[in-house]
């Protein structure tokens, strides 16, 4: 299976996990949507879904970025870009199959946002994942994924479903703008969206964005 195929498979499984988490929390809480739950609830549901994939050997949550880069073989001369935030943590770190030396190495990192309305924080996560892929030629990370659950009420001008579509357009446009920088010229993005679920005057949707070289 190609790297792109694995990335697509993982992205779609993440969407399924987020949708399942939404329905589960609605049932648990007597009607509250997923954005009311701690973000970690969604992260764990995603991990539980992904560990069942044959392409995933094991998973770590809240793994330190600096340590993850070391394990992936991304140590090198010079300072790390600020956008990597090496003192922080990846929400999910996925390990692939053994390499030729018999070692399990990180295959991808996933950042999760259940309340992505804070554009600055969402943009920071996307930029971190882009910087991670920029190191692709000297580490085991093959791609990265930004995963999110977004929901809106009807607004003054636009209905909730339209506001969700506008969110997708906004995050896609912002990422395209970032990738125009020459240092990211070999990185491309792919957005995969789940169905938009409209309920009365509100709507919600799960989505992912894959960041990868050579797509």
mmCIF file of C-alpha atoms in Angstrom:
data_model
loop_
_atom_site.group_PDB
_atom_site.id
_atom_site.type_symbol
_atom_site.label_atom_id
_atom_site.label_comp_id
_atom_site.label_asym_id
_atom_site.label_seq_id
_atom_site.Cartn_x
_atom_site.Cartn_y
_atom_site.Cartn_z
ATOM 1 C CA UNK A 1 0.000 0.000 0.000
ATOM 2 C CA UNK A 2 1.394 3.425 -0.935
ATOM 3 C CA UNK A 3 1.991 6.170 1.604
ATOM 4 C CA UNK A 4 -0.864 8.201 0.118
ATOM 5 C CA UNK A 5 -3.227 5.241 0.412
ATOM 6 C CA UNK A 6 -2.268 4.693 4.045
ATOM 7 C CA UNK A 7 -2.732 8.407 4.765
ATOM 8 C CA UNK A 8 -6.188 8.386 3.178
ATOM 9 C CA UNK A 9 -7.154 5.264 5.105
ATOM 10 C CA UNK A 10 -6.044 6.770 8.408
ATOM 11 C CA UNK A 11 -7.774 10.083 7.666
ATOM 12 C CA UNK A 12 -11.068 8.369 6.909
ATOM 13 C CA UNK A 13 -10.819 6.234 10.041
ATOM 14 C CA UNK A 14 -10.220 9.399 12.063
ATOM 15 C CA UNK A 15 -13.384 10.956 10.634
ATOM 16 C CA UNK A 16 -15.330 7.822 11.540
ATOM 17 C CA UNK A 17 -13.892 7.930 15.076
ATOM 18 C CA UNK A 18 -14.816 11.598 15.546
ATOM 19 C CA UNK A 19 -18.347 10.967 14.325
ATOM 20 C CA UNK A 20 -18.631 8.016 16.688
ATOM 21 C CA UNK A 21 -17.321 10.124 19.565
ATOM 22 C CA UNK A 22 -19.928 12.784 18.818
ATOM 23 C CA UNK A 23 -22.819 10.317 18.898
ATOM 24 C CA UNK A 24 -21.413 8.625 21.996
ATOM 25 C CA UNK A 25 -21.118 11.867 23.933
ATOM 26 C CA UNK A 26 -24.611 12.960 22.885
ATOM 27 C CA UNK A 27 -25.899 9.715 24.368
ATOM 28 C CA UNK A 28 -23.810 10.010 27.532
ATOM 29 C CA UNK A 29 -24.651 13.643 28.222
ATOM 30 C CA UNK A 30 -28.328 13.637 27.379
ATOM 31 C CA UNK A 31 -27.917 15.705 24.234
ATOM 32 C CA UNK A 32 -24.770 17.832 24.505
ATOM 33 C CA UNK A 33 -22.559 17.907 21.411
ATOM 34 C CA UNK A 34 -18.921 16.871 21.266
ATOM 35 C CA UNK A 35 -17.512 20.381 21.669
ATOM 36 C CA UNK A 36 -18.776 20.289 25.262
ATOM 37 C CA UNK A 37 -16.594 17.256 26.064
ATOM 38 C CA UNK A 38 -12.898 17.463 26.997
ATOM 39 C CA UNK A 39 -10.813 17.276 23.824
ATOM 40 C CA UNK A 40 -8.965 14.297 25.238
ATOM 41 C CA UNK A 41 -12.169 12.244 24.950
ATOM 42 C CA UNK A 42 -12.033 12.596 21.157
ATOM 43 C CA UNK A 43 -8.292 11.931 21.059
ATOM 44 C CA UNK A 44 -8.735 8.624 22.887
ATOM 45 C CA UNK A 45 -11.603 7.581 20.616
ATOM 46 C CA UNK A 46 -9.425 8.269 17.567
ATOM 47 C CA UNK A 47 -6.546 6.257 19.018
ATOM 48 C CA UNK A 48 -8.867 3.352 19.856
ATOM 49 C CA UNK A 49 -10.052 3.303 16.231
ATOM 50 C CA UNK A 50 -6.590 3.555 14.662
ATOM 51 C CA UNK A 51 -4.912 0.865 16.750
ATOM 52 C CA UNK A 52 -7.133 -1.675 14.988
ATOM 53 C CA UNK A 53 -5.496 -0.913 11.621
ATOM 54 C CA UNK A 54 -2.899 -3.433 10.464
ATOM 55 C CA UNK A 55 -0.645 -0.583 9.336
ATOM 56 C CA UNK A 56 -0.347 0.716 12.910
ATOM 57 C CA UNK A 57 1.945 -1.156 15.317
ATOM 58 C CA UNK A 58 1.297 0.990 18.360
ATOM 59 C CA UNK A 59 0.229 4.447 19.481
ATOM 60 C CA UNK A 60 1.386 7.004 22.018
ATOM 61 C CA UNK A 61 -0.660 9.957 23.252
ATOM 62 C CA UNK A 62 0.717 13.358 24.254
ATOM 63 C CA UNK A 63 4.217 12.357 23.147
ATOM 64 C CA UNK A 64 6.851 15.080 23.473
ATOM 65 C CA UNK A 65 7.784 16.626 20.133
ATOM 66 C CA UNK A 66 11.521 16.744 20.852
ATOM 67 C CA UNK A 67 11.614 13.080 21.872
ATOM 68 C CA UNK A 68 9.443 12.043 18.919
ATOM 69 C CA UNK A 69 11.838 13.739 16.503
ATOM 70 C CA UNK A 70 14.761 11.941 18.094
ATOM 71 C CA UNK A 71 13.068 8.551 17.786
ATOM 72 C CA UNK A 72 12.146 9.337 14.172
ATOM 73 C CA UNK A 73 15.776 10.104 13.364
ATOM 74 C CA UNK A 74 15.234 13.796 12.727
ATOM 75 C CA UNK A 75 18.150 15.006 14.813
ATOM 76 C CA UNK A 76 20.436 17.253 12.858
ATOM 77 C CA UNK A 77 22.503 20.418 13.039
ATOM 78 C CA UNK A 78 20.947 23.798 13.702
ATOM 79 C CA UNK A 79 18.035 25.041 15.736
ATOM 80 C CA UNK A 80 14.526 23.736 15.288
ATOM 81 C CA UNK A 81 11.974 26.109 13.736
ATOM 82 C CA UNK A 82 9.843 27.890 16.333
ATOM 83 C CA UNK A 83 6.713 26.665 14.578
ATOM 84 C CA UNK A 84 7.573 23.080 15.556
ATOM 85 C CA UNK A 85 7.205 23.993 19.252
ATOM 86 C CA UNK A 86 9.620 21.238 20.244
ATOM 87 C CA UNK A 87 8.873 21.672 23.946
ATOM 88 C CA UNK A 88 5.225 20.745 23.313
ATOM 89 C CA UNK A 89 3.506 17.452 22.590
ATOM 90 C CA UNK A 90 1.845 15.732 19.656
ATOM 91 C CA UNK A 91 -1.718 14.678 20.472
ATOM 92 C CA UNK A 92 -1.226 11.292 18.775
ATOM 93 C CA UNK A 93 1.944 9.618 17.521
ATOM 94 C CA UNK A 94 1.452 6.568 15.283
ATOM 95 C CA UNK A 95 4.111 3.927 14.755
ATOM 96 C CA UNK A 96 4.235 1.900 11.558
ATOM 97 C CA UNK A 97 5.577 -1.539 10.783
ATOM 98 C CA UNK A 98 9.146 -2.571 11.580
ATOM 99 C CA UNK A 99 11.890 -1.185 9.370
ATOM 100 C CA UNK A 100 14.695 -3.268 7.879
ATOM 101 C CA UNK A 101 16.627 -3.003 11.148
ATOM 102 C CA UNK A 102 13.692 -4.424 13.098
ATOM 103 C CA UNK A 103 12.787 -1.144 14.814
ATOM 104 C CA UNK A 104 9.374 0.460 15.186
ATOM 105 C CA UNK A 105 9.544 4.110 14.155
ATOM 106 C CA UNK A 106 6.975 6.953 14.142
ATOM 107 C CA UNK A 107 5.012 7.067 10.898
ATOM 108 C CA UNK A 108 2.752 10.058 11.461
ATOM 109 C CA UNK A 109 1.660 12.635 14.018
ATOM 110 C CA UNK A 110 -1.943 13.735 14.479
ATOM 111 C CA UNK A 111 -3.149 16.980 16.026
ATOM 112 C CA UNK A 112 -6.777 17.069 17.210
ATOM 113 C CA UNK A 113 -9.068 20.093 17.563
ATOM 114 C CA UNK A 114 -12.668 19.834 18.764
ATOM 115 C CA UNK A 115 -13.157 23.573 19.133
ATOM 116 C CA UNK A 116 -11.281 24.904 16.090
ATOM 117 C CA UNK A 117 -12.994 28.298 16.092
ATOM 118 C CA UNK A 118 -9.821 29.783 17.601
ATOM 119 C CA UNK A 119 -8.130 30.215 14.238
ATOM 120 C CA UNK A 120 -4.776 31.101 15.755
ATOM 121 C CA UNK A 121 -4.483 27.802 17.649
ATOM 122 C CA UNK A 122 -5.676 25.788 14.655
ATOM 123 C CA UNK A 123 -3.193 27.581 12.402
ATOM 124 C CA UNK A 124 -0.397 26.885 14.889
ATOM 125 C CA UNK A 125 -1.184 23.165 14.827
ATOM 126 C CA UNK A 126 -1.220 23.103 11.023
ATOM 127 C CA UNK A 127 2.085 24.992 10.845
ATOM 128 C CA UNK A 128 3.659 22.553 13.294
ATOM 129 C CA UNK A 129 2.577 19.634 11.098
ATOM 130 C CA UNK A 130 3.889 21.375 7.982
ATOM 131 C CA UNK A 131 7.275 21.936 9.620
ATOM 132 C CA UNK A 132 7.307 18.281 10.628
ATOM 133 C CA UNK A 133 6.818 17.199 7.015
ATOM 134 C CA UNK A 134 9.520 19.597 5.880
ATOM 135 C CA UNK A 135 11.936 17.286 7.744
ATOM 136 C CA UNK A 136 10.616 14.269 5.805
ATOM 137 C CA UNK A 137 13.835 13.555 3.916
ATOM 138 C CA UNK A 138 15.709 12.817 7.124
ATOM 139 C CA UNK A 139 13.250 11.061 9.407
ATOM 140 C CA UNK A 140 10.669 8.273 9.453
ATOM 141 C CA UNK A 141 7.583 10.533 9.533
ATOM 142 C CA UNK A 142 5.765 9.981 6.227
ATOM 143 C CA UNK A 143 2.851 12.407 6.580
ATOM 144 C CA UNK A 144 0.897 14.306 9.225
ATOM 145 C CA UNK A 145 -2.809 14.813 9.908
ATOM 146 C CA UNK A 146 -4.825 17.689 11.337
ATOM 147 C CA UNK A 147 -8.121 16.282 12.640
ATOM 148 C CA UNK A 148 -11.089 18.355 13.749
ATOM 149 C CA UNK A 149 -14.733 18.472 14.768
ATOM 150 C CA UNK A 150 -16.451 21.748 13.909
ATOM 151 C CA UNK A 151 -19.960 22.890 14.799
ATOM 152 C CA UNK A 152 -21.971 26.077 14.405
ATOM 153 C CA UNK A 153 -25.377 27.542 15.107
ATOM 154 C CA UNK A 154 -27.206 29.563 12.494
ATOM 155 C CA UNK A 155 -25.691 33.022 12.229
ATOM 156 C CA UNK A 156 -27.171 36.402 11.331
ATOM 157 C CA UNK A 157 -26.332 35.962 7.659
ATOM 158 C CA UNK A 158 -25.443 32.310 7.086
ATOM 159 C CA UNK A 159 -27.037 29.089 8.205
ATOM 160 C CA UNK A 160 -24.994 26.632 10.266
ATOM 161 C CA UNK A 161 -24.209 24.324 7.327
ATOM 162 C CA UNK A 162 -22.902 27.245 5.280
ATOM 163 C CA UNK A 163 -20.740 28.384 8.189
ATOM 164 C CA UNK A 164 -19.153 24.929 8.288
ATOM 165 C CA UNK A 165 -18.450 25.072 4.543
ATOM 166 C CA UNK A 166 -16.888 28.501 5.079
ATOM 167 C CA UNK A 167 -14.703 27.049 7.845
ATOM 168 C CA UNK A 168 -13.373 24.432 5.425
ATOM 169 C CA UNK A 169 -12.713 27.111 2.812
ATOM 170 C CA UNK A 170 -10.937 29.260 5.355
ATOM 171 C CA UNK A 171 -8.603 26.541 6.666
ATOM 172 C CA UNK A 172 -7.858 25.349 3.130
ATOM 173 C CA UNK A 173 -7.099 28.873 1.948
ATOM 174 C CA UNK A 174 -4.906 29.643 4.963
ATOM 175 C CA UNK A 175 -2.920 26.438 4.467
ATOM 176 C CA UNK A 176 -2.491 27.118 0.743
ATOM 177 C CA UNK A 177 -1.214 30.582 1.615
ATOM 178 C CA UNK A 178 1.343 29.073 4.007
ATOM 179 C CA UNK A 179 2.477 26.496 1.461
ATOM 180 C CA UNK A 180 3.266 29.201 -1.107
ATOM 181 C CA UNK A 181 6.439 29.840 0.891
ATOM 182 C CA UNK A 182 9.315 28.416 -1.143
ATOM 183 C CA UNK A 183 10.615 26.386 1.796
ATOM 184 C CA UNK A 184 7.393 24.330 1.645
ATOM 185 C CA UNK A 185 7.342 23.906 -2.146
ATOM 186 C CA UNK A 186 7.315 20.073 -2.021
ATOM 187 C CA UNK A 187 4.499 19.827 0.525
ATOM 188 C CA UNK A 188 0.873 19.443 -0.475
ATOM 189 C CA UNK A 189 -2.368 19.131 1.459
ATOM 190 C CA UNK A 190 -5.552 17.142 1.056
ATOM 191 C CA UNK A 191 -8.748 17.853 2.967
ATOM 192 C CA UNK A 192 -11.225 15.043 3.587
ATOM 193 C CA UNK A 193 -14.625 15.966 4.982
ATOM 194 C CA UNK A 194 -17.282 13.858 6.589
ATOM 195 C CA UNK A 195 -20.971 14.591 6.084
ATOM 196 C CA UNK A 196 -22.392 17.853 7.418
ATOM 197 C CA UNK A 197 -25.036 16.923 9.975
ATOM 198 C CA UNK A 198 -27.779 19.536 10.309
ATOM 199 C CA UNK A 199 -30.013 19.380 13.371
ATOM 200 C CA UNK A 200 -32.587 22.143 13.791
ATOM 201 C CA UNK A 201 -30.645 25.437 13.777
ATOM 202 C CA UNK A 202 -27.188 23.863 14.270
ATOM 203 C CA UNK A 203 -24.774 21.706 12.290
ATOM 204 C CA UNK A 204 -21.587 19.733 12.875
ATOM 205 C CA UNK A 205 -18.968 17.944 10.802
ATOM 206 C CA UNK A 206 -15.755 15.948 11.199
ATOM 207 C CA UNK A 207 -12.796 16.528 8.912
ATOM 208 C CA UNK A 208 -9.112 15.901 8.360
ATOM 209 C CA UNK A 209 -6.265 17.519 6.466
ATOM 210 C CA UNK A 210 -3.354 15.387 5.304
ATOM 211 C CA UNK A 211 0.018 17.071 4.840
ATOM 212 C CA UNK A 212 2.530 15.142 2.769
ATOM 213 C CA UNK A 213 5.412 15.512 0.355
ATOM 214 C CA UNK A 214 5.029 14.398 -3.212
ATOM 215 C CA UNK A 215 1.225 14.016 -3.189
#
